[in-house]
XYZ file of C-alpha atoms in Angstrom:
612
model
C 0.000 0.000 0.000
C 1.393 3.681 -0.963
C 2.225 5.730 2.087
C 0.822 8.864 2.435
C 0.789 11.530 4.859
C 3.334 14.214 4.768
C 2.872 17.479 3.690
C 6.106 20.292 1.972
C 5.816 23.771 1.872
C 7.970 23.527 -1.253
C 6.811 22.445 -4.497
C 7.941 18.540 -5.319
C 9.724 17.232 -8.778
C 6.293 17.189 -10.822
C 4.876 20.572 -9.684
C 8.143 22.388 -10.988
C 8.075 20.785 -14.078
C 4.586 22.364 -14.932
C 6.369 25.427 -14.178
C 8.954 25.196 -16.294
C 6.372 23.826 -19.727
C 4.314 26.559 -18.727
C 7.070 29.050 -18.564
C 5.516 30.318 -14.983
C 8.223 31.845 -12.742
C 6.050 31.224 -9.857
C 8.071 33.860 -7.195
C 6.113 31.823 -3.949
C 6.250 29.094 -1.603
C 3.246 26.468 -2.097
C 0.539 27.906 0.255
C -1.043 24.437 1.283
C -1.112 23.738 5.386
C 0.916 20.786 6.929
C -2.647 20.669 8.612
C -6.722 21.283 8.881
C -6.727 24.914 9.943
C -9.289 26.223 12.296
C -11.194 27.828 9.285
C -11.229 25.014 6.819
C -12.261 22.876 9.782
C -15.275 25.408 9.875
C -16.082 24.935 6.657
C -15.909 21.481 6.367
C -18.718 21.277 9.031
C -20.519 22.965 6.932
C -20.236 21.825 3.345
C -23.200 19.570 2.096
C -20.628 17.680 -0.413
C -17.228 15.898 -0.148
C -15.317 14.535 -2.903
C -12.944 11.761 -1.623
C -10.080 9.808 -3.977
C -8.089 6.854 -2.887
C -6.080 4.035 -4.594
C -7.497 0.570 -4.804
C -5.412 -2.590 -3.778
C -4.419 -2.274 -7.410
C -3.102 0.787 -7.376
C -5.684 2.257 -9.181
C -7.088 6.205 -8.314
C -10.841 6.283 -7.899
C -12.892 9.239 -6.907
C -16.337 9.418 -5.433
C -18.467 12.216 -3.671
C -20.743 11.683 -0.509
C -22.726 14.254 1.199
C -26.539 15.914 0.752
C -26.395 18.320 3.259
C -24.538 20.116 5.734
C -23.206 18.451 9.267
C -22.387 15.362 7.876
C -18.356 15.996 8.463
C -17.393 16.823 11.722
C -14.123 18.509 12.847
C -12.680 16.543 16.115
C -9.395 18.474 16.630
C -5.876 18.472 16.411
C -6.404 17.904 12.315
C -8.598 14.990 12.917
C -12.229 15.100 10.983
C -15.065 12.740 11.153
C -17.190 11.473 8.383
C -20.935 9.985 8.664
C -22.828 9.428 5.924
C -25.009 7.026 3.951
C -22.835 5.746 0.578
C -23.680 2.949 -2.104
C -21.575 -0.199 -0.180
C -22.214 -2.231 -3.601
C -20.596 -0.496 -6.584
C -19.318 3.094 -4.733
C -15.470 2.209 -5.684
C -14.131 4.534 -3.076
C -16.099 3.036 -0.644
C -14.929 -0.202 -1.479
C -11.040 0.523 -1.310
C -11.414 2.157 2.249
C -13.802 0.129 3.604
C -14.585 -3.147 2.020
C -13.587 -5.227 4.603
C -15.061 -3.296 7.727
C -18.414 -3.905 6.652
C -20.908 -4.758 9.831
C -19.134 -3.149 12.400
C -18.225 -0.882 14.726
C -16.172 2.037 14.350
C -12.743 0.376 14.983
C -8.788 1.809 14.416
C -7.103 0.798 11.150
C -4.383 -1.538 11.344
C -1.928 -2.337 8.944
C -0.504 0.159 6.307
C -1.702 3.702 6.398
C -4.974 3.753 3.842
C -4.264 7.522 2.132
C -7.240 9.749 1.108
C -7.642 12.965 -0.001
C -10.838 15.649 -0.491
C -12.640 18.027 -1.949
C -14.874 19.853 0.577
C -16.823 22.010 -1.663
C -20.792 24.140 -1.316
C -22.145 24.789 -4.917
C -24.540 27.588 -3.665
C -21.257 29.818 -2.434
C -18.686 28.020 -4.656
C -16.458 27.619 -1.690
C -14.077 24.906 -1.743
C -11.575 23.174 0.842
C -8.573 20.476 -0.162
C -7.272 18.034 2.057
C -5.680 15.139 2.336
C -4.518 12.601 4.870
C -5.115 9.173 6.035
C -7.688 6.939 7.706
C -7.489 6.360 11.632
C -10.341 4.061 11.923
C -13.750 3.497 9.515
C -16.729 1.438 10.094
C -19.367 0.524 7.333
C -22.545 -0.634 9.058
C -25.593 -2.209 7.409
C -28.882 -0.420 7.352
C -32.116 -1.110 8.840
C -34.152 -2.401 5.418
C -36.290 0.601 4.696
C -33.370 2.506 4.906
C -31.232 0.385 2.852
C -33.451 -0.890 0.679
C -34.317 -4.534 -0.692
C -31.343 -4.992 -1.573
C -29.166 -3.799 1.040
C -27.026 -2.001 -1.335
C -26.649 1.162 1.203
C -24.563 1.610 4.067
C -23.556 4.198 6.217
C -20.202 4.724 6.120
C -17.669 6.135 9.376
C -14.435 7.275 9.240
C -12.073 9.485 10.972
C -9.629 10.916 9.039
C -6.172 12.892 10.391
C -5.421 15.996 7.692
C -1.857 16.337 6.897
C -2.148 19.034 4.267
C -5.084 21.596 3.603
C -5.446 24.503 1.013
C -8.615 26.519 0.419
C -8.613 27.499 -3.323
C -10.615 30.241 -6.000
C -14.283 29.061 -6.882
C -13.247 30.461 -10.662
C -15.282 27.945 -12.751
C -18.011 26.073 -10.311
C -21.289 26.827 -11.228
C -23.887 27.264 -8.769
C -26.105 24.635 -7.425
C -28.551 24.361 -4.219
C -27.959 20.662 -3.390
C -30.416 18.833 -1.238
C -30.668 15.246 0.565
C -31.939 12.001 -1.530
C -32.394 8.558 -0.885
C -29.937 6.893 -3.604
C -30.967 3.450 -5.056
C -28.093 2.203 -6.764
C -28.405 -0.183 -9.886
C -25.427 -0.946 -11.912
C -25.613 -0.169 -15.500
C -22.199 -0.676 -16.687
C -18.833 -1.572 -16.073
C -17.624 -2.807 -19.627
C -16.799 -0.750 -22.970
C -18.093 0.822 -24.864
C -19.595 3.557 -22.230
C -23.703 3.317 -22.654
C -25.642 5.723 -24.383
C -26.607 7.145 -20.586
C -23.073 7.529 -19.732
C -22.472 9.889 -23.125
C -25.087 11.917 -22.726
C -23.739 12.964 -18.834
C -20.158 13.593 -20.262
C -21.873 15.971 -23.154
C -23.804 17.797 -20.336
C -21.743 17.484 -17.493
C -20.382 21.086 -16.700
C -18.159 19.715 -13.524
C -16.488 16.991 -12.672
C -13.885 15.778 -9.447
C -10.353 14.028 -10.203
C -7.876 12.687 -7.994
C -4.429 12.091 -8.660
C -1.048 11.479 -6.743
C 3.020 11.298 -7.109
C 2.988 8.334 -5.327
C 5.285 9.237 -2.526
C 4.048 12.281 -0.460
C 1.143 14.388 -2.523
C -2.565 13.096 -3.340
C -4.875 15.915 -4.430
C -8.667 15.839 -4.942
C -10.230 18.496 -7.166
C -12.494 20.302 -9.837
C -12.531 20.850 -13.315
C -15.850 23.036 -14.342
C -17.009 24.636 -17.345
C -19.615 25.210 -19.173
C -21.952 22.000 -20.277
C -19.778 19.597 -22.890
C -16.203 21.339 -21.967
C -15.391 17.307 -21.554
C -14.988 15.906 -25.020
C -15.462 12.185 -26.149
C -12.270 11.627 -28.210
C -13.422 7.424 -28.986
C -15.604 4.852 -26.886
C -15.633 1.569 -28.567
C -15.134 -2.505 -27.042
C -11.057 -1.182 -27.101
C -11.930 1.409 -24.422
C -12.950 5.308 -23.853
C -10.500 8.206 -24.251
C -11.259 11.941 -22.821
C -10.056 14.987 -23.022
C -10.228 18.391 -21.909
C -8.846 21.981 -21.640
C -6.877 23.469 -18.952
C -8.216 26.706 -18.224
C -6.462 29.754 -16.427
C -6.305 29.040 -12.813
C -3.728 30.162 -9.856
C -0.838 27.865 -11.434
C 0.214 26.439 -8.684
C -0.490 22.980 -10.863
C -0.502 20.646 -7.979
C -3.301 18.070 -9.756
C -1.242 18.390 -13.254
C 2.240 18.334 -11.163
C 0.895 15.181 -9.334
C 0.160 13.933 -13.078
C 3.424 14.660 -14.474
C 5.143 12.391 -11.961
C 2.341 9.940 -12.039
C -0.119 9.695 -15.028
C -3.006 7.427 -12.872
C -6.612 9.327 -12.351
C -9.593 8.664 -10.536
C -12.676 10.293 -11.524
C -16.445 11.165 -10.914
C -18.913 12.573 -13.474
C -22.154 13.520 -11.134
C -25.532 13.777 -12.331
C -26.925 16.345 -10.060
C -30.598 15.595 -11.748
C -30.789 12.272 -11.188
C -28.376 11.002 -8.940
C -26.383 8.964 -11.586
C -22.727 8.785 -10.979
C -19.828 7.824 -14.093
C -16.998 6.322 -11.928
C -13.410 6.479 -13.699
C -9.583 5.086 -13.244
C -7.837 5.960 -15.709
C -4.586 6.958 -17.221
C -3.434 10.372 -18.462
C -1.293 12.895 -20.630
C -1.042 16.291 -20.828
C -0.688 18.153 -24.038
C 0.733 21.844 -24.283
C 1.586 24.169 -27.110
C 0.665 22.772 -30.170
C -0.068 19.415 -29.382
C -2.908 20.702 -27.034
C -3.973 22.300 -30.192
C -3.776 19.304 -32.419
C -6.440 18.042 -30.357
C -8.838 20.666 -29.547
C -7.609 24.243 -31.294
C -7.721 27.190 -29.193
C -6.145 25.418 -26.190
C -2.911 26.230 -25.145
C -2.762 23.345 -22.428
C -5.179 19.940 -23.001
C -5.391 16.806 -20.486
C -6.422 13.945 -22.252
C -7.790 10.673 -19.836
C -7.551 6.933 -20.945
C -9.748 5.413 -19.106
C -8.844 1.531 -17.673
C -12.114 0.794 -15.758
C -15.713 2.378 -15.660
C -18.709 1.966 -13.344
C -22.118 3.590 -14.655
C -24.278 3.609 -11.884
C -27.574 4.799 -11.752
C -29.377 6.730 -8.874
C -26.416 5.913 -6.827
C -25.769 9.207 -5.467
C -27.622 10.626 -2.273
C -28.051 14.145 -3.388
C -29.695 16.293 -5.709
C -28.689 19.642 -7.165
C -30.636 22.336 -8.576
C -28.695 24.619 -11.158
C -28.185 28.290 -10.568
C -25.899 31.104 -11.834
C -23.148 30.160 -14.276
C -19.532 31.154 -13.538
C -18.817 34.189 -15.447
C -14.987 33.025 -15.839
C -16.137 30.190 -18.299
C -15.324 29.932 -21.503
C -17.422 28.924 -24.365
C -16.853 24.880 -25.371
C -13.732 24.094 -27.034
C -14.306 20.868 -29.564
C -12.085 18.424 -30.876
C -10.292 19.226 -33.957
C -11.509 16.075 -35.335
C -15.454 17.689 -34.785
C -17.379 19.637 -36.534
C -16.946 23.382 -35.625
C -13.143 23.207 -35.098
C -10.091 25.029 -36.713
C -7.589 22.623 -38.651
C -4.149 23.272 -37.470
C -1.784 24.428 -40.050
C 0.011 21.557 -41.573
C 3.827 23.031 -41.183
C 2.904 24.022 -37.374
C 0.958 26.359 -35.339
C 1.246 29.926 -35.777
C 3.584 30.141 -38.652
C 1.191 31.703 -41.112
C 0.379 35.263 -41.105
C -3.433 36.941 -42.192
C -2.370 40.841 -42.754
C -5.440 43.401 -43.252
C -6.008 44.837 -46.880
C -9.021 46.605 -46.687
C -12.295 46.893 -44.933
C -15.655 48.425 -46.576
C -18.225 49.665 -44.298
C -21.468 47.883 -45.440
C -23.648 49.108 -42.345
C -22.728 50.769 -39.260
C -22.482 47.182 -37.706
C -21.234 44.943 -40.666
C -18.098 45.631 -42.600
C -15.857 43.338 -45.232
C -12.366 42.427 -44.382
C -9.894 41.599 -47.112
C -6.909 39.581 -46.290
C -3.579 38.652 -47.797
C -1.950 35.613 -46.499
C 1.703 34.887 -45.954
C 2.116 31.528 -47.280
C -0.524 30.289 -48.686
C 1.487 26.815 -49.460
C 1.784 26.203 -45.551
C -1.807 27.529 -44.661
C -3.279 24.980 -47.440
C -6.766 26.174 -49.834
C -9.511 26.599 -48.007
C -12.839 25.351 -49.476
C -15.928 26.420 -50.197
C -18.511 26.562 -47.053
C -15.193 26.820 -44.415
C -14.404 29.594 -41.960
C -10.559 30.681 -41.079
C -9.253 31.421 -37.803
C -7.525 34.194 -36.415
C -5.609 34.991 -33.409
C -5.582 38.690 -31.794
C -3.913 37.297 -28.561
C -0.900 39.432 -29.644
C -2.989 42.668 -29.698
C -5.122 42.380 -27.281
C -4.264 40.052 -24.234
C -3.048 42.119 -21.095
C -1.528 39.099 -19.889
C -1.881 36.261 -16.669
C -4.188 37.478 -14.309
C -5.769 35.007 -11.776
C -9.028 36.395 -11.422
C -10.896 39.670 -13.016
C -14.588 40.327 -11.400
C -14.715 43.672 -13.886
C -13.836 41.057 -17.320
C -14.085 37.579 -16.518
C -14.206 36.131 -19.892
C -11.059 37.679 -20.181
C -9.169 35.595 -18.694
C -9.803 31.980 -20.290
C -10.195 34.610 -24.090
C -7.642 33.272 -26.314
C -8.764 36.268 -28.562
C -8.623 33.714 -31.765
C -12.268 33.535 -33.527
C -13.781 32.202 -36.642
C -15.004 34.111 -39.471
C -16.841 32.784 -42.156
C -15.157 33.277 -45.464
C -17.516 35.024 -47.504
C -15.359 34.865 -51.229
C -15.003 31.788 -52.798
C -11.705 30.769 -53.767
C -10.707 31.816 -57.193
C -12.843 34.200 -57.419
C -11.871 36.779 -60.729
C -10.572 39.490 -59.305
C -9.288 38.290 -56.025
C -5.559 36.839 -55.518
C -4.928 33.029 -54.554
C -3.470 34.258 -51.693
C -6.214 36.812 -50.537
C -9.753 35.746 -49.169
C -12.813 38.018 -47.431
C -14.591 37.895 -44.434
C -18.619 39.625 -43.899
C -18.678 40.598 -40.101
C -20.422 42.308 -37.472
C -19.341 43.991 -34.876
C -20.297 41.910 -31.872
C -17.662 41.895 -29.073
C -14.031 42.612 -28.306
C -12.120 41.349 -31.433
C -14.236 42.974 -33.843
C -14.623 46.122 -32.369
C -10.901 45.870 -32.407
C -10.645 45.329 -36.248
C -13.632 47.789 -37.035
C -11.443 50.637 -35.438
C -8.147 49.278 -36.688
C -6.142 52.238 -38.493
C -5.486 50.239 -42.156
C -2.241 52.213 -42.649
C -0.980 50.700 -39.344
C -0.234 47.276 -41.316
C -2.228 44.499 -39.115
C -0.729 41.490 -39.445
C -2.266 38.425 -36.650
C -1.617 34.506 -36.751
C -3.736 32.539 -39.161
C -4.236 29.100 -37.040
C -6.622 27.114 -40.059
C -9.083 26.763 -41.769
C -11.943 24.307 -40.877
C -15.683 23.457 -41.653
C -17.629 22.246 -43.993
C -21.240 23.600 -44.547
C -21.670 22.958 -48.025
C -24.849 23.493 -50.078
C -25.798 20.536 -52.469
C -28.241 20.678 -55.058
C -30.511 17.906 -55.059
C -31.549 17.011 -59.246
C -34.945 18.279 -59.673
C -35.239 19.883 -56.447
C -35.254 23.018 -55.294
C -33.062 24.325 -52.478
C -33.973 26.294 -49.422
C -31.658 28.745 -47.603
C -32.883 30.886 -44.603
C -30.460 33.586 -43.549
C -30.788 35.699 -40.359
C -28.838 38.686 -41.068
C -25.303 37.793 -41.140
C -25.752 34.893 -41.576
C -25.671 34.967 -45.150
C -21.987 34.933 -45.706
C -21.994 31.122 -45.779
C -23.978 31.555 -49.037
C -21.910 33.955 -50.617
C -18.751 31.972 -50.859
C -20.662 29.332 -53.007
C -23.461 31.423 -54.930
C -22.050 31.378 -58.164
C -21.775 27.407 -58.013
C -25.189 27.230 -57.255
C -28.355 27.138 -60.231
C -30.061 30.232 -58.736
C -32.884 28.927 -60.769
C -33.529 26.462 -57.795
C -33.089 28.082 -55.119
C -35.609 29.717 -52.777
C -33.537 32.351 -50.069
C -35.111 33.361 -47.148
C -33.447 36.309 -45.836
C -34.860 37.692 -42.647
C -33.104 41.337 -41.671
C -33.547 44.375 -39.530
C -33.537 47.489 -41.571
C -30.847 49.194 -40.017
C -28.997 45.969 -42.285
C -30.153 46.664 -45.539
C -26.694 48.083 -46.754
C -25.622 43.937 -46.661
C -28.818 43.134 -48.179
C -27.943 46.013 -51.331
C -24.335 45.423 -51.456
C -25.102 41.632 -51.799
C -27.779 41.921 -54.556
C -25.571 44.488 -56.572
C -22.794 41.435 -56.275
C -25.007 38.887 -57.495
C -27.847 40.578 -59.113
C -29.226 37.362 -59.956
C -29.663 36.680 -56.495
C -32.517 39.101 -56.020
C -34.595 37.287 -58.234
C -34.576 33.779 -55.950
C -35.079 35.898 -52.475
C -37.479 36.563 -50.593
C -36.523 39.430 -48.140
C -37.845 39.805 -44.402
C -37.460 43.424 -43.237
C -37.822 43.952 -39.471
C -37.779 47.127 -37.729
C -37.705 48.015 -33.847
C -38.617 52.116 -33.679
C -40.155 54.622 -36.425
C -37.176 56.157 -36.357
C -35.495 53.162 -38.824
C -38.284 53.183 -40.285
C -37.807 56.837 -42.144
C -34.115 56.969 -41.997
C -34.342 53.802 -43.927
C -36.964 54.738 -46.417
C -34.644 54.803 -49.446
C -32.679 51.377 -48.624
C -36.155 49.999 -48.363
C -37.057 50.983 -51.905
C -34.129 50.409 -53.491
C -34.113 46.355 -51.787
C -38.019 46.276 -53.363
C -36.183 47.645 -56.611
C -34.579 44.691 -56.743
C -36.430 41.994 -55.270
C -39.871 41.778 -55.814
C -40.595 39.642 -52.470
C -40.066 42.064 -49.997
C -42.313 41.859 -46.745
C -41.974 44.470 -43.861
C -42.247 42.143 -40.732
C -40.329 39.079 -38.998
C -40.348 35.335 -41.174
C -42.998 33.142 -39.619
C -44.068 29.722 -40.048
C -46.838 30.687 -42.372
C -44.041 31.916 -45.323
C -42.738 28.667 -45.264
C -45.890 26.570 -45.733
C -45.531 27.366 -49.793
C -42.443 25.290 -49.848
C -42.575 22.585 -47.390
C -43.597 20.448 -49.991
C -40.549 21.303 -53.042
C -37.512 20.111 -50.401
C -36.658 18.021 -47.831
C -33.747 19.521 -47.004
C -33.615 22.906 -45.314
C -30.059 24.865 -44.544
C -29.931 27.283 -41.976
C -27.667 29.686 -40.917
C -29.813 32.072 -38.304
C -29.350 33.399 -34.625
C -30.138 30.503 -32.174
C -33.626 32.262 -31.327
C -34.748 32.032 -34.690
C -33.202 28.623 -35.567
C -35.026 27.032 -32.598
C -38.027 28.046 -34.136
C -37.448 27.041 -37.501
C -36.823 23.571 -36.163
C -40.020 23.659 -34.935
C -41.662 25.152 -38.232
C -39.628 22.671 -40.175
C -40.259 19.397 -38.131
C -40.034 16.354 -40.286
C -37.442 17.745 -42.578
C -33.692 17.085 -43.067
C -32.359 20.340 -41.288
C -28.595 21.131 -42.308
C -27.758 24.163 -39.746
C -24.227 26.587 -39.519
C -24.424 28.745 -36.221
C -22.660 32.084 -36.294
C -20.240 30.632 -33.491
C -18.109 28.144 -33.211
């Protein structure tokens, strides 16, 4: 059994060499306590939740998390804690490591080797959080009176005293809130072989927090967090051969102790929680980190990646005894990262990240929100052609990062913003006119970056990374069928790269827009004139005030297009055409596309979302 129980106020072997890949001259001692201090003792008697890791006789890490509401943890002194609280005795892997064989009776002291733990105190409503870690003194698991265990006696109630050797309150950066509450678990296991079920997949795709343990094997075990928004876990395979995850790193206090612990010692236990239902995902697993560009290799926009290959798994349903109702997101997370190999992310250059240069041309004003970019590109060889249908991204970390900073209550976002974003490439490639080695984007000026490149000074020579190109929403022309597009606003750039591929002849555009737009809607039909004739335009309005500053743009769009209609698209101007098409493409705000969904039930829906 691995012996663990000391605690260093310096940082050990693994730790240090985070430091150096992450090039973090970290001018500090490690602030974690050879001990439970008076406050974290205070807190722990009042958390409703503790995550707990330990190794099994194999070695293995596992994680669990016991609780449902406060007063089940008990501070005793002198760094001791107590623990009393109902657990699933049949498939609860923790449970079984530390207590398998002290099943039925009283609380007793361990014998034998040390059994090492470590914890995760943590209260979702506050997002405080308390590590520690330590070793058991004495446990108990007693059997339940049936209508408290159940038929099947699968709960327990679980005692254990624990002496801290180490404890370290940390930020609450990316837990989302929850009010957790008390339930009777009924455990049932669904799983333990690969591929993970269907049940199992859907949790990982919504789970927005999950607890991992890891360890060096000598002196340092460490239970924590990783939270983000919903699906910022990614499902890289899951087949009979096994599952492999993986995940970004996001900006936290670098002190690295869980990726330290990893560097010295790849194992992992984890615990994917369904706070709905109860249903737990119980992981050991192996792991690697990625940095640089092999983070991005596997999911772009990451500058640090952990991916998890996972040995065992345990789907169990219902068999956690708490509940959790969601509240207020963490305004430090970012938006989901995805897997270059899916659908919405940048291709990494082929010759290496970063070595290709996008330098601004031009930029026409097309409304006092949505301009046209021209760029040039500085190898075109190395960035590859981009396609029809695919965006390019572009990095502005250069320009506009202000550097590490742990936490920022006045920006947030800030902090995790890589500053790199897609753009839809609105000019096909080829096109007369334009250079091989030039290519435009439509945009509107929505947030940071753009309002950065809308008030960029063209003389000034703006030259930022070009990281790939990726997508691939491509509009095929069924034979003898017409083809519907509906555009909200902006969102008909993805057309304009492949208009003049398409037979206009068959092809019905719904363009929905708010007449302070209309410049995009006239610059695009004096483009493609012949575009006008296969549209039917949706002109929406908030004040009188557009409407008689507008006046003109209005009649000079009906000029054009015959099919122009002065209100929002509804589900009645579709009606006319449900029957020409089965398939629909969409490329609309998510307001509007959830609607059309509905509108369009029954049809095959191909759908591009303005973000990535």
């Amino acid at each position: 059994m691995i012996n663990i129980h000391t605690s260093s106020t310096g940082w050990h072997e693994g730790e240090e060499r985070m430091h150096s890949l992450m090039h973090n001259d970290l001018d500090m001692e490690n602030p974690t306590y050879p001990c439970l201090t008076s406050g974290g003792g205070s807190f722990l008697q009042t958390a409703p939740l503790i995550a707990v890791g330990t190794h099994d006789l194999k070695g293995r890490l596992w994680t669990t998390l016991w609780g449902g509401e406060a007063g089940f943890v008990r501070s005793l002194g002198s760094s001791t804690l107590g623990i009393k609280t109902l657990v699933d005795k049949q498939y609860d892997p923790v449970v079984k490591a530390l207590l398998g064989h002290e099943s039925d009776r009283e609380i007793t002291e361990t014998v034998g080797p040390e059994r090492p733990l470590s914890g995760l105190a943590i209260d979702l409503a506050s997002r405080r959080r308390l590590k520690f870690a330590g070793h058991i003194l004495a446990g108990a698991l007693d059997q339940l009176e049936p209508q408290t265990s159940g038929e099947d006696g699968k709960l327990g109630e679980a005692q254990v005293v624990i002496k801290v050797d180490s404890s370290l309150g940390n930020c609450p950066k990316y837990l989302n809130r929850k009010e957790i509450s008390s339930s009777l678990s009924s455990p049932n296991l669904i799983s333990s072989t690969f591929p993970l079920p269907s049940k199992a997949l859907e949790l990982l795709h919504k789970a927005d927090l999950f607890f991992l343990t890891s360890s060096d094997e000598r002196s340092h075990m460490s239970t924590n967090y990783r939270g983000g928004s919903p699906g910022f876990v990614r499902v890289m395979s899951n087949s009979t051969e096994g599952v492999t995850l993986a995940y970004p790193e996001y900006s936290g206090n670098r002190f690295y102790q869980t990726l330290g612990n990893l560097q010295v010692s790849p194992k992992a236990g984890l615990v994917v929680p369904n706070f709905e239902n109860g249903d737990a995902l119980y992981m050991t697993a192996t792991t690697g980190i990625l940095a640089g560009k092999d983070a991005a290799a596997v999911i772009p926009r990451s500058n640090l990646v952990v991916k998890i290959l996972v040995q065992e798994a345990r789907f169990v349903e219902s068999g956690l005894s708490f509940r959790g109702m969601p509240g207020e997101m963490s305004p430090y997370n970012p938006a989901v990262r995805y897997l270059a190999a899916e659908r919405g992310a940048a291709i990494p250059q082929g010759k290496g990240i970063y070595t290709v240069s996008a330098k601004l041309l031009k930029r026409e004003a097309l409304t006092p929100t949505i301009a046209r970019f021209r760029f040039g590109i500085s190898d075109p060889v190395a960035a590859g052609r981009w396609t029809v249908g695919q965006y390019v991204a572009l990095s502005f970390e250069n320009e506009l990062s202000i550097g590490y900073s742990h936490m920022r209550d006045d920006d947030p976002r800030s902090l995790n913003d890589d500053y790199t974003r897609t753009f839809t490439i609105s000019s096909p490639p080829g096109e007369a006119g334009l250079p091989d080695d030039e290519f435009e984007i439509t945009v509107r000026n929505v947030g940071v970056v753009t309002d950065f490149m809308f008030k960029q000074n063209l003389q000034a020579g703006l030259e930022v990374p070009l990281k790939g190109f990726g997508g691939e929403f491509v509009i095929e022309q069924r034979t003898n069928k017409l083809t519907h597009f509906v555009a909200g606003g902006i969102g008909i750039t993805p057309l304009l790269s492949q208009v003049s591929q398409l037979d206009l002849n068959r092809l019905h555009l719904f363009w929905t827009i708010n007449i302070r737009d209309l410049g995009l809607v006239l610059d695009t039909f004096q483009r493609v004139p012949s575009l006008a004739s296969s549209t039917s335009l949706f002109v929406s309005s908030t004040n009188l005030h557009d409407d008689a500053s507008q006046h003109a743009s209005v009649a000079s769009a009906a000029a054009m297009c015959s099919r122009v209609t002065r209100r929002r698209i509804s589900a009645k101007d579709l009606r006319m055409d449900l029957a020409t098409s089965d398939r629909w493409y969409i490329c609309t705000g998510k307001a509007l596309e959830t609607s059309l969904l509905q509108w369009l039930a029954g049809k095959e829906i191909v759908c591009e979302a303005f973000s990535y």
